[in-house]
Amino acid sequence: MSDYKKPEWFDPDNQEGFASTLKPGVELKASLNKPSTSKFVKKHDRTIPIQALKKGIITGDRASLAKGITLIESNAAHHFDFAQELLHSVLPDTGRSIRIGISGVPGAGKSTFIETFGTYLCDRGHKVAVLAVDPSSSINGGSILGDKTRMEELARNPRAFIRPSPSEGTLGGVHRKTRETMLLCEAAGFDVILIETVGVGQSEALVRSMVDFFMLLVLTGAGDELQGMKKGIMELVDGIVVNKADGDNIPLAIRTKSEYSRILHFLQPATKGWAGKAYTCSSITGKGIPELWEVLTDFSDTTKKSGVFQERRRMQAKEWLYSLMDHQLKRMFYKNEAIKELLPILENEVMSGNKTVTAAVKQAFQAFMDKLK
């Protein structure tokens, strides 16, 4: 290779030890250097095949169900109408399941319990859908979605479907789309719906408003008895499950069960005609799981016979109506152009002490109403 292709700093006495060479560049044409005038435009999928998606969900296709849930959970404005059309189309195929809410303090073993309980139900021929709500990051809204990894055995079961969803900061960890997701799972043929919440205590009333049976998982010797009373969650439950009743913990679990049963005895039942009780089980050995399913079956039969089951479903639909109205009104308020311009000004006036909060709210709503007119 000739010397002019070597860099000027190479050692001519040691050419074998120098591997770098200079190569002639490529001359660009002038037309290639012109700035592009075209802009990237994101294309929205405006033609979602709703009927094909519905057919896949009704026939139990898991991929179609996952796509439908993703459409429901989407916050994109152009997906809203498609999602509502899908929900309306599958509505006649919903409502044929028992909806069970499961809550408890972190560490109570909710995920382990659900895996053992769900696997038991699948072995008995049921189809189980688990809607596990994961805590979201307050910074970026993301979630580790770890329930699917904790329920490894259940996730592999062909008769089970696990859908982790970030809580998005919702009180109680119940995602605002959980109701719609539950309907799609019912349309897909799942006859047992388990909704696991983050378990923060006071806001578990949101779970109560969408399930038939509300179950609270507790630990032994954690001092939760009076704490549970203080939170008010005890008035919402249909049954309390003392988990981890195995090994040396069995005597303590039995004693804890008795304490909770006494508490429930003095409270007004959460479901008319059903006396809530405490039960023990072990998610490791499986002891107590079959008896717990018998309790749930008895609950379903008793409340359906008395009409309480159907009445609760109707009242929940009414609550859902008003809940969605509140959500839509809030969304409309903050999207209003007058509010977008006025809010920063009101924030500064309130924070600087030049205007009271009440006066700022009154001014904001006046501007909102004027804009609507």
Short mmCIF file of C-alpha atoms in Angstrom, two decimals:
data_model
loop_
_atom_site.label_atom_id
_atom_site.label_comp_id
_atom_site.label_asym_id
_atom_site.label_seq_id
_atom_site.Cartn_x
_atom_site.Cartn_y
_atom_site.Cartn_z
CA MET A 1 0.00 0.00 0.00
CA SER A 2 1.45 3.46 -0.97
CA ASP A 3 2.59 5.90 1.71
CA TYR A 4 0.16 8.69 0.78
CA LYS A 5 -2.65 6.54 2.12
CA LYS A 6 -1.03 6.46 5.56
CA PRO A 7 -1.60 9.22 8.17
CA GLU A 8 1.17 11.78 8.40
CA TRP A 9 2.02 10.69 11.96
CA PHE A 10 2.77 7.03 11.12
CA ASP A 11 6.24 5.65 11.72
CA PRO A 12 7.88 4.86 8.34
CA ASP A 13 10.39 2.57 10.07
CA ASN A 14 7.61 0.43 11.59
CA GLN A 15 4.97 0.15 8.89
CA GLU A 16 3.96 -3.39 9.88
CA GLY A 17 2.90 -2.23 13.35
CA PHE A 18 0.62 0.53 12.06
CA ALA A 19 -2.71 -0.60 10.69
CA SER A 20 -4.44 2.77 10.07
CA THR A 21 -4.84 4.06 6.54
CA LEU A 22 -6.50 7.06 4.95
CA LYS A 23 -9.20 6.45 2.41
CA PRO A 24 -10.70 8.99 0.03
CA GLY A 25 -14.13 10.27 1.07
CA VAL A 26 -17.38 10.30 -0.90
CA GLU A 27 -18.37 13.57 -2.53
CA LEU A 28 -22.03 14.36 -1.82
CA LYS A 29 -24.27 15.91 -4.41
CA ALA A 30 -25.76 19.30 -3.62
CA SER A 31 -29.30 17.95 -3.76
CA LEU A 32 -28.58 15.61 -0.86
CA ASN A 33 -27.66 18.54 1.40
CA LYS A 34 -30.98 20.33 0.99
CA PRO A 35 -33.06 20.43 4.17
CA SER A 36 -36.16 18.25 4.10
CA THR A 37 -39.46 20.12 4.02
CA SER A 38 -41.58 17.08 4.85
CA LYS A 39 -42.79 16.51 8.42
CA PHE A 40 -43.29 13.21 10.17
CA VAL A 41 -46.98 12.61 10.76
CA LYS A 42 -48.02 9.80 13.06
CA LYS A 43 -50.72 7.71 11.45
CA HIS A 44 -53.59 6.65 13.64
CA ASP A 45 -55.31 3.35 13.05
CA ARG A 46 -58.81 4.61 12.27
CA THR A 47 -60.16 1.27 11.07
CA ILE A 48 -60.13 -1.17 13.98
CA PRO A 49 -62.06 -4.35 12.99
CA ILE A 50 -64.45 -4.39 15.95
CA GLN A 51 -66.60 -7.29 14.72
CA ALA A 52 -63.56 -9.49 14.10
CA LEU A 53 -62.22 -8.55 17.53
CA LYS A 54 -65.59 -9.36 19.13
CA LYS A 55 -65.72 -12.74 17.38
CA GLY A 56 -62.24 -13.59 18.67
CA ILE A 57 -63.17 -12.61 22.24
CA ILE A 58 -66.43 -14.57 22.22
CA THR A 59 -64.67 -17.69 20.93
CA GLY A 60 -62.07 -17.43 23.71
CA ASP A 61 -59.09 -16.29 21.65
CA ARG A 62 -56.61 -14.94 24.21
CA ALA A 63 -54.82 -12.68 21.71
CA SER A 64 -58.13 -11.01 20.79
CA LEU A 65 -58.97 -10.58 24.47
CA ALA A 66 -55.60 -8.96 25.13
CA LYS A 67 -56.07 -6.61 22.15
CA GLY A 68 -59.55 -5.71 23.37
CA ILE A 69 -58.30 -4.89 26.87
CA THR A 70 -55.48 -2.80 25.43
CA LEU A 71 -58.05 -0.87 23.40
CA ILE A 72 -60.17 -0.35 26.54
CA GLU A 73 -57.19 0.85 28.57
CA SER A 74 -55.95 3.23 25.87
CA ASN A 75 -56.11 6.92 26.74
CA ALA A 76 -55.95 7.94 23.09
CA ALA A 77 -59.01 9.96 22.11
CA HIS A 78 -59.41 8.18 18.76
CA HIS A 79 -59.67 4.81 20.55
CA PHE A 80 -62.56 5.78 22.84
CA ASP A 81 -65.41 5.27 20.33
CA PHE A 82 -63.98 1.94 19.17
CA ALA A 83 -63.68 0.75 22.77
CA GLN A 84 -67.29 1.68 23.55
CA GLU A 85 -68.50 -0.02 20.37
CA LEU A 86 -66.66 -3.19 21.40
CA LEU A 87 -68.14 -3.09 24.90
CA HIS A 88 -71.65 -2.59 23.57
CA SER A 89 -71.29 -5.50 21.16
CA VAL A 90 -70.20 -7.99 23.85
CA LEU A 91 -72.65 -6.80 26.53
CA PRO A 92 -75.17 -9.64 25.95
CA ASP A 93 -72.41 -12.17 26.71
CA THR A 94 -71.41 -10.66 30.07
CA GLY A 95 -72.59 -11.09 33.66
CA ARG A 96 -72.24 -14.88 33.88
CA SER A 97 -69.40 -14.97 36.40
CA ILE A 98 -68.85 -14.51 40.10
CA ARG A 99 -66.74 -11.43 40.75
CA ILE A 100 -64.46 -11.64 43.76
CA GLY A 101 -62.47 -8.73 45.17
CA ILE A 102 -59.33 -9.58 47.14
CA SER A 103 -57.59 -7.05 49.32
CA GLY A 104 -55.13 -7.02 52.18
CA VAL A 105 -52.09 -5.24 53.53
CA PRO A 106 -48.81 -5.66 51.61
CA GLY A 107 -47.21 -8.93 52.70
CA ALA A 108 -50.50 -10.70 53.41
CA GLY A 109 -49.74 -13.10 50.57
CA LYS A 110 -52.39 -12.00 48.09
CA SER A 111 -50.52 -13.13 44.97
CA THR A 112 -49.59 -16.52 46.45
CA PHE A 113 -53.16 -17.04 47.62
CA ILE A 114 -54.58 -16.14 44.20
CA GLU A 115 -52.21 -18.55 42.46
CA THR A 116 -53.18 -21.44 44.75
CA PHE A 117 -56.88 -20.59 44.70
CA GLY A 118 -56.92 -19.98 40.92
CA THR A 119 -55.07 -23.21 40.18
CA TYR A 120 -57.55 -25.14 42.35
CA LEU A 121 -60.49 -23.64 40.42
CA CYS A 122 -58.87 -24.36 37.04
CA ASP A 123 -58.38 -27.99 38.07
CA ARG A 124 -62.11 -28.13 38.82
CA GLY A 125 -62.95 -26.99 35.29
CA HIS A 126 -63.48 -23.27 35.87
CA LYS A 127 -61.96 -20.49 33.78
CA VAL A 128 -60.28 -17.88 35.97
CA ALA A 129 -59.39 -14.31 35.02
CA VAL A 130 -57.11 -12.38 37.38
CA LEU A 131 -57.08 -8.60 37.14
CA ALA A 132 -54.04 -7.72 39.22
CA VAL A 133 -53.52 -4.02 39.79
CA ASP A 134 -49.89 -3.01 40.35
CA PRO A 135 -48.70 0.18 42.08
CA SER A 136 -47.64 2.87 39.62
CA SER A 137 -44.66 5.16 39.82
CA SER A 138 -45.64 8.65 40.94
CA ILE A 139 -42.91 10.01 38.67
CA ASN A 140 -43.46 8.38 35.28
CA GLY A 141 -46.68 6.41 35.84
CA GLY A 142 -44.96 3.12 35.04
CA SER A 143 -45.36 -0.17 36.85
CA ILE A 144 -43.21 -3.25 37.29
CA LEU A 145 -46.27 -5.45 36.68
CA GLY A 146 -44.79 -8.15 38.89
CA ASP A 147 -47.92 -10.22 39.58
CA LYS A 148 -47.50 -12.23 36.41
CA THR A 149 -44.04 -13.31 37.56
CA ARG A 150 -45.22 -14.08 41.11
CA MET A 151 -48.09 -16.21 39.76
CA GLU A 152 -45.82 -18.25 37.53
CA GLU A 153 -47.74 -21.53 37.73
CA LEU A 154 -51.15 -19.93 37.23
CA ALA A 155 -49.85 -17.84 34.33
CA ARG A 156 -48.97 -21.05 32.47
CA ASN A 157 -52.39 -22.60 33.04
CA PRO A 158 -54.42 -22.62 29.78
CA ARG A 159 -57.65 -22.04 31.73
CA ALA A 160 -56.36 -18.89 33.43
CA PHE A 161 -55.80 -15.36 32.19
CA ILE A 162 -53.77 -12.81 34.15
CA ARG A 163 -53.86 -9.17 33.21
CA PRO A 164 -51.62 -6.86 35.24
CA SER A 165 -52.50 -3.19 34.99
CA PRO A 166 -50.82 -0.12 36.50
CA SER A 167 -52.96 1.59 39.12
CA GLU A 168 -52.19 5.05 37.64
CA GLY A 169 -52.54 6.56 41.09
CA THR A 170 -56.17 5.47 41.48
CA LEU A 171 -57.31 5.19 45.08
CA GLY A 172 -57.29 1.58 46.19
CA GLY A 173 -55.24 0.66 43.17
CA VAL A 174 -58.35 -0.04 41.11
CA HIS A 175 -57.69 1.11 37.61
CA ARG A 176 -60.58 3.14 36.17
CA LYS A 177 -60.88 0.67 33.30
CA THR A 178 -61.14 -2.40 35.53
CA ARG A 179 -64.91 -2.62 35.10
CA GLU A 180 -64.69 -2.68 31.30
CA THR A 181 -61.86 -5.21 31.40
CA MET A 182 -63.97 -7.42 33.63
CA LEU A 183 -66.81 -7.38 31.09
CA LEU A 184 -64.48 -8.45 28.27
CA CYS A 185 -63.19 -11.34 30.38
CA GLU A 186 -66.75 -12.48 31.06
CA ALA A 187 -67.54 -12.31 27.35
CA ALA A 188 -64.49 -14.51 26.72
CA GLY A 189 -66.02 -17.23 28.93
CA PHE A 190 -64.23 -16.71 32.24
CA ASP A 191 -66.69 -17.62 35.00
CA VAL A 192 -64.54 -16.55 37.98
CA ILE A 193 -63.11 -13.02 38.04
CA LEU A 194 -60.53 -12.23 40.74
CA ILE A 195 -59.65 -8.57 41.26
CA GLU A 196 -56.53 -8.04 43.35
CA THR A 197 -55.93 -4.55 44.67
CA VAL A 198 -52.87 -2.79 46.01
CA GLY A 199 -54.42 -2.85 49.48
CA VAL A 200 -54.18 0.66 50.90
CA GLY A 201 -57.16 0.47 53.24
CA GLN A 202 -59.65 3.31 53.20
CA SER A 203 -60.32 3.42 49.45
CA GLU A 204 -61.20 -0.26 49.12
CA ALA A 205 -64.85 0.85 48.80
CA LEU A 206 -64.07 1.12 45.09
CA VAL A 207 -63.56 -2.63 44.98
CA ARG A 208 -66.77 -3.23 46.87
CA SER A 209 -68.67 -1.30 44.19
CA MET A 210 -67.73 -3.71 41.39
CA VAL A 211 -67.60 -7.21 42.91
CA ASP A 212 -70.10 -9.69 44.32
CA PHE A 213 -67.97 -11.02 47.17
CA PHE A 214 -65.33 -8.91 48.90
CA MET A 215 -62.58 -10.85 50.66
CA LEU A 216 -59.95 -9.47 53.03
CA LEU A 217 -56.67 -11.34 53.57
CA VAL A 218 -55.02 -10.81 56.96
CA LEU A 219 -51.95 -12.07 58.79
CA THR A 220 -51.63 -13.54 62.25
CA GLY A 221 -50.11 -11.58 65.08
CA ALA A 222 -49.66 -8.41 63.04
CA GLY A 223 -51.92 -6.28 65.22
CA ASP A 224 -54.33 -5.72 62.35
CA GLU A 225 -57.53 -6.43 64.29
CA LEU A 226 -58.08 -2.95 65.72
CA GLN A 227 -56.33 -1.35 62.75
CA GLY A 228 -58.87 -2.98 60.47
CA MET A 229 -61.67 -1.59 62.58
CA LYS A 230 -60.20 1.90 62.42
CA LYS A 231 -59.91 1.81 58.64
CA GLY A 232 -63.55 0.89 58.28
CA ILE A 233 -62.75 -1.85 55.79
CA MET A 234 -64.34 -4.43 58.10
CA GLU A 235 -67.79 -3.07 57.29
CA LEU A 236 -67.26 -3.81 53.60
CA VAL A 237 -66.11 -7.42 53.66
CA ASP A 238 -68.16 -10.58 53.15
CA GLY A 239 -65.41 -12.80 54.52
CA ILE A 240 -61.99 -12.57 56.15
CA VAL A 241 -59.28 -15.09 55.32
CA VAL A 242 -56.45 -15.63 57.78
CA ASN A 243 -53.64 -16.66 55.44
CA LYS A 244 -50.45 -18.60 56.15
CA ALA A 245 -52.18 -21.03 58.53
CA ASP A 246 -49.49 -23.70 58.35
CA GLY A 247 -46.73 -25.18 60.52
CA ASP A 248 -46.24 -23.59 63.91
CA ASN A 249 -48.54 -20.72 62.87
CA ILE A 250 -51.72 -22.85 62.94
CA PRO A 251 -52.69 -22.22 66.63
CA LEU A 252 -52.17 -18.47 66.21
CA ALA A 253 -54.17 -18.50 62.95
CA ILE A 254 -57.10 -20.22 64.68
CA ARG A 255 -57.02 -17.67 67.49
CA THR A 256 -56.87 -14.79 64.99
CA LYS A 257 -59.81 -16.30 63.11
CA SER A 258 -61.89 -16.32 66.29
CA GLU A 259 -61.04 -12.68 67.03
CA TYR A 260 -62.10 -11.54 63.56
CA SER A 261 -65.29 -13.62 63.70
CA ARG A 262 -66.27 -11.85 66.93
CA ILE A 263 -65.66 -8.48 65.31
CA LEU A 264 -67.81 -9.34 62.27
CA HIS A 265 -70.58 -10.62 64.56
CA PHE A 266 -71.10 -7.11 65.98
CA LEU A 267 -71.02 -5.34 62.61
CA GLN A 268 -73.83 -4.88 60.13
CA PRO A 269 -73.40 -7.40 57.29
CA ALA A 270 -72.01 -5.96 54.06
CA THR A 271 -74.45 -8.13 52.11
CA LYS A 272 -78.07 -8.43 53.18
CA GLY A 273 -78.89 -11.94 54.34
CA TRP A 274 -75.26 -13.03 54.57
CA ALA A 275 -73.34 -13.22 57.85
CA GLY A 276 -69.67 -12.63 57.22
CA LYS A 277 -67.21 -14.93 58.96
CA ALA A 278 -63.46 -15.50 59.21
CA TYR A 279 -61.70 -18.51 57.73
CA THR A 280 -58.18 -19.94 57.74
CA CYS A 281 -56.18 -21.30 54.84
CA SER A 282 -52.65 -22.00 53.70
CA SER A 283 -51.53 -20.96 50.24
CA ILE A 284 -48.53 -23.28 50.60
CA THR A 285 -50.25 -26.53 51.59
CA GLY A 286 -53.64 -25.73 50.03
CA LYS A 287 -55.47 -26.53 53.26
CA GLY A 288 -58.70 -24.56 53.57
CA ILE A 289 -58.88 -23.65 49.86
CA PRO A 290 -61.66 -26.16 48.95
CA GLU A 291 -63.71 -25.05 51.97
CA LEU A 292 -63.31 -21.43 50.93
CA TRP A 293 -64.71 -22.18 47.47
CA GLU A 294 -67.68 -23.90 49.11
CA VAL A 295 -68.31 -20.69 51.06
CA LEU A 296 -68.27 -18.66 47.83
CA THR A 297 -70.62 -21.11 46.12
CA ASP A 298 -72.98 -20.96 49.09
CA PHE A 299 -72.82 -17.14 48.98
CA SER A 300 -73.72 -17.12 45.28
CA ASP A 301 -76.62 -19.55 45.70
CA THR A 302 -78.02 -17.77 48.78
CA THR A 303 -77.90 -14.24 47.35
CA LYS A 304 -79.27 -15.28 43.96
CA LYS A 305 -82.17 -17.05 45.62
CA SER A 306 -83.01 -13.99 47.72
CA GLY A 307 -82.52 -11.56 44.81
CA VAL A 308 -79.72 -9.67 46.60
CA PHE A 309 -77.17 -10.77 43.98
CA GLN A 310 -79.11 -9.26 41.07
CA GLU A 311 -80.04 -6.12 43.02
CA ARG A 312 -76.38 -5.49 43.88
CA ARG A 313 -75.42 -5.80 40.19
CA ARG A 314 -78.12 -3.26 39.26
CA MET A 315 -76.98 -0.80 41.94
CA GLN A 316 -73.37 -1.21 40.84
CA ALA A 317 -74.38 -0.33 37.28
CA LYS A 318 -76.05 2.81 38.62
CA GLU A 319 -72.94 3.77 40.61
CA TRP A 320 -70.82 3.15 37.54
CA LEU A 321 -73.04 5.52 35.53
CA TYR A 322 -72.50 8.39 37.96
CA SER A 323 -68.81 7.57 38.32
CA LEU A 324 -68.26 7.85 34.57
CA MET A 325 -70.27 11.07 34.48
CA ASP A 326 -67.99 12.55 37.15
CA HIS A 327 -64.96 11.45 35.17
CA GLN A 328 -66.26 12.94 31.93
CA LEU A 329 -67.17 16.24 33.60
CA LYS A 330 -63.71 16.51 35.14
CA ARG A 331 -62.10 15.71 31.79
CA MET A 332 -64.27 18.30 30.00
CA PHE A 333 -63.47 20.95 32.63
CA TYR A 334 -59.70 20.66 32.38
CA LYS A 335 -59.79 20.47 28.56
CA ASN A 336 -61.72 23.74 28.34
CA GLU A 337 -59.61 26.43 26.64
CA ALA A 338 -60.69 29.14 29.08
CA ILE A 339 -59.67 26.97 32.03
CA LYS A 340 -56.30 26.16 30.45
CA GLU A 341 -55.54 29.90 30.20
CA LEU A 342 -56.96 30.87 33.58
CA LEU A 343 -55.58 28.12 35.83
CA PRO A 344 -51.91 29.27 35.85
CA ILE A 345 -53.04 32.78 36.80
CA LEU A 346 -55.28 31.53 39.59
CA GLU A 347 -52.52 29.23 40.87
CA ASN A 348 -50.11 32.15 41.23
CA GLU A 349 -52.72 34.36 42.92
CA VAL A 350 -53.62 31.64 45.41
CA MET A 351 -50.00 30.70 46.19
CA SER A 352 -49.03 34.36 46.65
CA GLY A 353 -51.96 34.94 49.01
CA ASN A 354 -53.68 37.54 46.78
CA LYS A 355 -56.83 35.45 46.33
CA THR A 356 -58.65 32.90 48.45
CA VAL A 357 -59.09 29.37 47.20
CA THR A 358 -62.87 29.71 47.30
CA ALA A 359 -62.79 32.85 45.16
CA ALA A 360 -60.41 31.19 42.68
CA VAL A 361 -62.69 28.17 42.31
CA LYS A 362 -65.72 30.43 41.80
CA GLN A 363 -63.88 32.40 39.12
CA ALA A 364 -62.75 29.22 37.36
CA PHE A 365 -66.25 27.77 37.19
CA GLN A 366 -67.66 31.09 36.04
CA ALA A 367 -65.13 31.15 33.19
CA PHE A 368 -66.00 27.52 32.35
CA MET A 369 -69.74 28.27 32.18
CA ASP A 370 -69.19 31.42 30.12
CA LYS A 371 -67.11 29.44 27.63
CA LEU A 372 -69.85 26.81 27.32
CA LYS A 373 -72.41 29.51 26.55
#
